[in-house]
Amino acid sequence: MSKARTVVTGVAALAAVAAIGACSNSGTKDVAASSAPSTVQSSTAAPAAAHNQADMMFARMMIPHHRQAIEMSDMILAKQGIDARVVDLAKQIKAAQGPEIDTMQGWLNQWGMPGTTSSAPSDHGGMHGSDTDTASPTTSTMPMPGMPGMDDMPGMDGMMSPADMQALQNAQGVAASKLYLTQMIKHHQGAITMAQNEIKNGQFADAIALAKSIATSQQKEIDTMNQILSSL
């Protein structure tokens, strides 16, 4: 009887040890499983924000490009006797490009490049290496040669010169409407060229998506402007 009891006791002890081991292993697996998602998330988060030089150029060049379009629109909206269709177009351009500026500036901040493009056109005044340091606010959105990283970039297509901006400022009535449309068509064509470069060479998905939107929407506006021009 004592031998039988000893065997039973031993079997029970072994069962208890096995149960404890199973719980221990299960607990270890549970802990490992619970920590796995965070490990996966951290390893996949970085690539989501990956960007390249083309993305940075797109944002840094398109911001002042958009700002000038808004300035041009503000000029035409401040005038009397402007064709109602031109007024509507100028408002549409401002409504679209203002938020796009904010979006692109957010990317630059995210990429550790704050201050490369300022939110106010007048903030560009005083940049070293520029012939427009003392220019009027209407020309302050022009690219500055002294801006960090801009020296090796091509000129921004479609940008108006200080003389162009002054001519628009001075124009009145139908002549102002025609000049605005003529200048903005050229301006939009330049933006489309810049957008196409981003679509071809960019890496940041959101920037590529914005570039596609700009190329599509601004081509439609070019078509509209040509129609208005033909009837003025």
Tab-separated table of C-alpha atoms in Angstrom:
chain	number	residue	atom	x	y	z
A	1	MET	CA	0.000	0.000	0.000
A	2	SER	CA	2.798	2.408	0.877
A	3	LYS	CA	4.403	1.808	-2.531
A	4	ALA	CA	1.111	2.482	-4.280
A	5	ARG	CA	0.621	5.684	-2.331
A	6	THR	CA	4.153	6.765	-3.172
A	7	VAL	CA	3.540	6.205	-6.895
A	8	VAL	CA	0.266	8.131	-6.776
A	9	THR	CA	1.888	10.977	-4.884
A	10	GLY	CA	4.755	11.087	-7.372
A	11	VAL	CA	2.420	11.148	-10.345
A	12	ALA	CA	0.413	13.976	-8.759
A	13	ALA	CA	3.593	15.945	-8.140
A	14	LEU	CA	4.737	15.497	-11.699
A	15	ALA	CA	1.308	16.593	-12.966
A	16	ALA	CA	1.475	19.699	-10.792
A	17	VAL	CA	4.938	20.588	-12.097
A	18	ALA	CA	3.786	20.085	-15.682
A	19	ALA	CA	0.763	22.303	-15.097
A	20	ILE	CA	2.920	25.036	-13.590
A	21	GLY	CA	5.319	24.810	-16.530
A	22	ALA	CA	2.481	25.043	-19.016
A	23	CYS	CA	1.113	28.140	-17.293
A	24	SER	CA	4.557	29.666	-17.249
A	25	ASN	CA	5.081	28.992	-20.939
A	26	SER	CA	1.606	30.283	-21.764
A	27	GLY	CA	2.253	33.460	-19.799
A	28	THR	CA	5.535	33.996	-21.612
A	29	LYS	CA	3.836	33.508	-24.964
A	30	ASP	CA	1.032	35.881	-23.971
A	31	VAL	CA	3.525	38.583	-23.004
A	32	ALA	CA	5.452	38.103	-26.231
A	33	ALA	CA	2.249	38.203	-28.255
A	34	SER	CA	1.032	41.353	-26.533
A	35	SER	CA	4.308	43.129	-27.299
A	36	ALA	CA	4.465	42.000	-30.929
A	37	PRO	CA	2.049	44.576	-32.440
A	38	SER	CA	3.984	47.528	-31.066
A	39	THR	CA	7.181	46.099	-32.469
A	40	VAL	CA	5.608	45.694	-35.888
A	41	GLN	CA	4.124	49.193	-35.770
A	42	SER	CA	7.422	50.818	-34.900
A	43	SER	CA	9.206	49.039	-37.702
A	44	THR	CA	6.609	50.047	-40.316
A	45	ALA	CA	5.952	53.622	-39.180
A	46	ALA	CA	9.194	55.092	-40.547
A	47	PRO	CA	8.786	54.034	-44.195
A	48	ALA	CA	5.325	55.633	-44.275
A	49	ALA	CA	6.930	59.082	-44.030
A	50	ALA	CA	9.830	58.366	-46.368
A	51	HIS	CA	10.616	61.236	-48.738
A	52	ASN	CA	13.350	62.236	-51.152
A	53	GLN	CA	14.924	65.338	-52.657
A	54	ALA	CA	12.198	65.652	-55.293
A	55	ASP	CA	9.547	65.805	-52.558
A	56	MET	CA	11.430	68.545	-50.717
A	57	MET	CA	11.942	70.550	-53.914
A	58	PHE	CA	8.271	70.210	-54.783
A	59	ALA	CA	7.102	71.608	-51.437
A	60	ARG	CA	9.758	74.317	-51.160
A	61	MET	CA	9.169	75.579	-54.697
A	62	MET	CA	5.402	75.179	-54.912
A	63	ILE	CA	4.742	77.150	-51.716
A	64	PRO	CA	6.080	80.500	-53.037
A	65	HIS	CA	4.595	79.643	-56.438
A	66	HIS	CA	1.157	79.285	-54.845
A	67	ARG	CA	1.677	82.439	-52.787
A	68	GLN	CA	2.288	84.476	-55.908
A	69	ALA	CA	-0.902	83.128	-57.498
A	70	ILE	CA	-2.791	84.229	-54.381
A	71	GLU	CA	-1.163	87.674	-54.568
A	72	MET	CA	-2.183	87.992	-58.198
A	73	SER	CA	-5.719	86.992	-57.273
A	74	ASP	CA	-5.819	89.508	-54.425
A	75	MET	CA	-4.755	92.228	-56.866
A	76	ILE	CA	-7.549	91.455	-59.313
A	77	LEU	CA	-10.157	91.120	-56.544
A	78	ALA	CA	-9.272	94.588	-55.261
A	79	LYS	CA	-10.083	96.210	-58.619
A	80	GLN	CA	-13.364	97.561	-59.966
A	81	GLY	CA	-14.887	96.615	-63.309
A	82	ILE	CA	-13.475	93.076	-63.407
A	83	ASP	CA	-15.428	90.442	-65.328
A	84	ALA	CA	-17.517	88.371	-62.924
A	85	ARG	CA	-16.072	85.137	-64.301
A	86	VAL	CA	-12.563	86.363	-63.548
A	87	VAL	CA	-13.603	87.323	-60.031
A	88	ASP	CA	-15.027	83.851	-59.456
A	89	LEU	CA	-11.862	82.243	-60.826
A	90	ALA	CA	-9.612	84.349	-58.593
A	91	LYS	CA	-11.655	83.333	-55.545
A	92	GLN	CA	-11.475	79.688	-56.618
A	93	ILE	CA	-7.683	79.849	-56.959
A	94	LYS	CA	-7.308	81.390	-53.503
A	95	ALA	CA	-9.636	78.829	-51.922
A	96	ALA	CA	-7.702	75.919	-53.431
A	97	GLN	CA	-4.118	77.057	-53.036
A	98	GLY	CA	-4.260	78.479	-49.518
A	99	PRO	CA	-4.893	75.093	-47.855
A	100	GLU	CA	-2.334	73.468	-50.147
A	101	ILE	CA	0.295	75.888	-48.858
A	102	ASP	CA	-0.552	74.891	-45.283
A	103	THR	CA	-0.303	71.204	-46.189
A	104	MET	CA	3.108	71.558	-47.832
A	105	GLN	CA	4.437	73.712	-45.006
A	106	GLY	CA	3.360	70.956	-42.614
A	107	TRP	CA	5.444	68.467	-44.589
A	108	LEU	CA	8.498	70.697	-44.387
A	109	ASN	CA	8.047	70.969	-40.633
A	110	GLN	CA	7.648	67.191	-40.411
A	111	TRP	CA	10.839	66.733	-42.407
A	112	GLY	CA	12.766	69.024	-40.072
A	113	MET	CA	12.869	71.917	-42.510
A	114	PRO	CA	10.862	74.691	-40.797
A	115	GLY	CA	11.528	78.221	-41.942
A	116	THR	CA	12.705	77.317	-45.449
A	117	THR	CA	9.518	78.917	-46.691
A	118	SER	CA	7.647	81.399	-44.543
A	119	SER	CA	3.909	81.792	-44.202
A	120	ALA	CA	3.978	85.495	-44.965
A	121	PRO	CA	5.358	86.841	-48.254
A	122	SER	CA	6.986	89.804	-46.514
A	123	ASP	CA	9.095	87.416	-44.440
A	124	HIS	CA	11.256	86.769	-47.505
A	125	GLY	CA	12.450	90.365	-47.451
A	126	GLY	CA	16.042	90.732	-46.361
A	127	MET	CA	17.170	87.308	-47.559
A	128	HIS	CA	20.804	87.559	-48.499
A	129	GLY	CA	21.840	87.058	-52.082
A	130	SER	CA	18.608	88.424	-53.577
A	131	ASP	CA	18.123	91.386	-55.863
A	132	THR	CA	14.573	91.754	-54.579
A	133	ASP	CA	15.372	92.336	-50.913
A	134	THR	CA	13.972	95.846	-51.047
A	135	ALA	CA	11.233	95.109	-53.548
A	136	SER	CA	7.572	95.776	-52.905
A	137	PRO	CA	5.440	93.082	-51.215
A	138	THR	CA	4.030	92.104	-54.620
A	139	THR	CA	7.409	90.680	-55.638
A	140	SER	CA	8.442	89.170	-52.328
A	141	THR	CA	7.255	85.672	-53.176
A	142	MET	CA	9.929	85.281	-55.840
A	143	PRO	CA	12.494	82.532	-55.090
A	144	MET	CA	15.519	83.768	-53.236
A	145	PRO	CA	18.966	82.607	-54.406
A	146	GLY	CA	20.174	82.825	-50.832
A	147	MET	CA	17.568	80.418	-49.486
A	148	PRO	CA	19.146	77.240	-48.074
A	149	GLY	CA	19.214	74.472	-50.644
A	150	MET	CA	17.816	76.616	-53.441
A	151	ASP	CA	21.101	77.286	-55.256
A	152	ASP	CA	21.078	73.919	-57.030
A	153	MET	CA	17.390	74.041	-57.961
A	154	PRO	CA	16.046	75.057	-61.367
A	155	GLY	CA	13.977	78.217	-61.634
A	156	MET	CA	10.318	77.928	-60.726
A	157	ASP	CA	8.385	77.705	-63.979
A	158	GLY	CA	5.715	80.306	-64.602
A	159	MET	CA	6.689	82.772	-61.875
A	160	MET	CA	5.929	86.404	-62.661
A	161	SER	CA	8.743	88.947	-62.627
A	162	PRO	CA	8.533	92.140	-60.546
A	163	ALA	CA	7.670	94.007	-63.759
A	164	ASP	CA	4.867	91.526	-64.485
A	165	MET	CA	3.424	92.016	-61.024
A	166	GLN	CA	3.639	95.789	-61.321
A	167	ALA	CA	1.879	95.689	-64.691
A	168	LEU	CA	-0.978	93.702	-63.163
A	169	GLN	CA	-1.129	96.140	-60.261
A	170	ASN	CA	-1.447	99.089	-62.635
A	171	ALA	CA	-3.947	97.560	-65.062
A	172	GLN	CA	-7.639	98.373	-64.829
A	173	GLY	CA	-10.945	97.109	-66.180
A	174	VAL	CA	-10.972	94.725	-69.137
A	175	ALA	CA	-7.229	95.151	-69.630
A	176	ALA	CA	-6.647	93.947	-66.055
A	177	SER	CA	-8.918	90.941	-66.575
A	178	LYS	CA	-7.068	89.958	-69.747
A	179	LEU	CA	-3.638	90.443	-68.193
A	180	TYR	CA	-4.574	88.414	-65.109
A	181	LEU	CA	-5.805	85.543	-67.257
A	182	THR	CA	-2.775	85.637	-69.565
A	183	GLN	CA	-0.365	85.687	-66.634
A	184	MET	CA	-2.238	83.022	-64.667
A	185	ILE	CA	-2.307	80.651	-67.630
A	186	LYS	CA	1.497	80.865	-67.796
A	187	HIS	CA	1.665	80.535	-64.005
A	188	HIS	CA	-0.519	77.413	-64.024
A	189	GLN	CA	1.479	75.855	-66.856
A	190	GLY	CA	4.596	76.251	-64.723
A	191	ALA	CA	2.874	74.642	-61.733
A	192	ILE	CA	1.819	71.698	-63.887
A	193	THR	CA	5.414	71.210	-65.025
A	194	MET	CA	6.574	71.198	-61.407
A	195	ALA	CA	3.780	68.792	-60.451
A	196	GLN	CA	4.683	66.408	-63.273
A	197	ASN	CA	8.273	66.340	-62.038
A	198	GLU	CA	7.042	65.347	-58.574
A	199	ILE	CA	4.777	62.661	-59.993
A	200	LYS	CA	7.731	61.229	-61.922
A	201	ASN	CA	10.472	61.535	-59.311
A	202	GLY	CA	8.813	61.904	-55.904
A	203	GLN	CA	8.621	59.276	-53.160
A	204	PHE	CA	6.273	60.736	-50.529
A	205	ALA	CA	2.807	59.398	-51.354
A	206	ASP	CA	0.891	62.449	-50.107
A	207	ALA	CA	3.081	64.818	-52.133
A	208	ILE	CA	2.600	62.749	-55.275
A	209	ALA	CA	-1.159	62.738	-54.696
A	210	LEU	CA	-1.178	66.525	-54.290
A	211	ALA	CA	0.913	66.926	-57.440
A	212	LYS	CA	-1.620	64.868	-59.403
A	213	SER	CA	-4.457	66.982	-58.012
A	214	ILE	CA	-2.643	70.221	-58.944
A	215	ALA	CA	-1.922	69.006	-62.472
A	216	THR	CA	-5.567	68.041	-63.029
A	217	SER	CA	-7.269	71.022	-61.386
A	218	GLN	CA	-4.991	73.658	-62.856
A	219	GLN	CA	-5.342	72.257	-66.377
A	220	LYS	CA	-9.103	72.613	-65.997
A	221	GLU	CA	-8.613	76.213	-64.855
A	222	ILE	CA	-6.374	76.874	-67.869
A	223	ASP	CA	-9.155	75.635	-70.137
A	224	THR	CA	-11.624	77.916	-68.346
A	225	MET	CA	-9.289	80.912	-68.598
A	226	ASN	CA	-8.786	80.380	-72.318
A	227	GLN	CA	-12.559	80.313	-72.794
A	228	ILE	CA	-12.983	83.544	-70.835
A	229	LEU	CA	-10.133	85.217	-72.744
A	230	SER	CA	-11.722	84.404	-76.073
A	231	SER	CA	-14.889	86.250	-75.066
A	232	LEU	CA	-13.412	89.376	-73.459
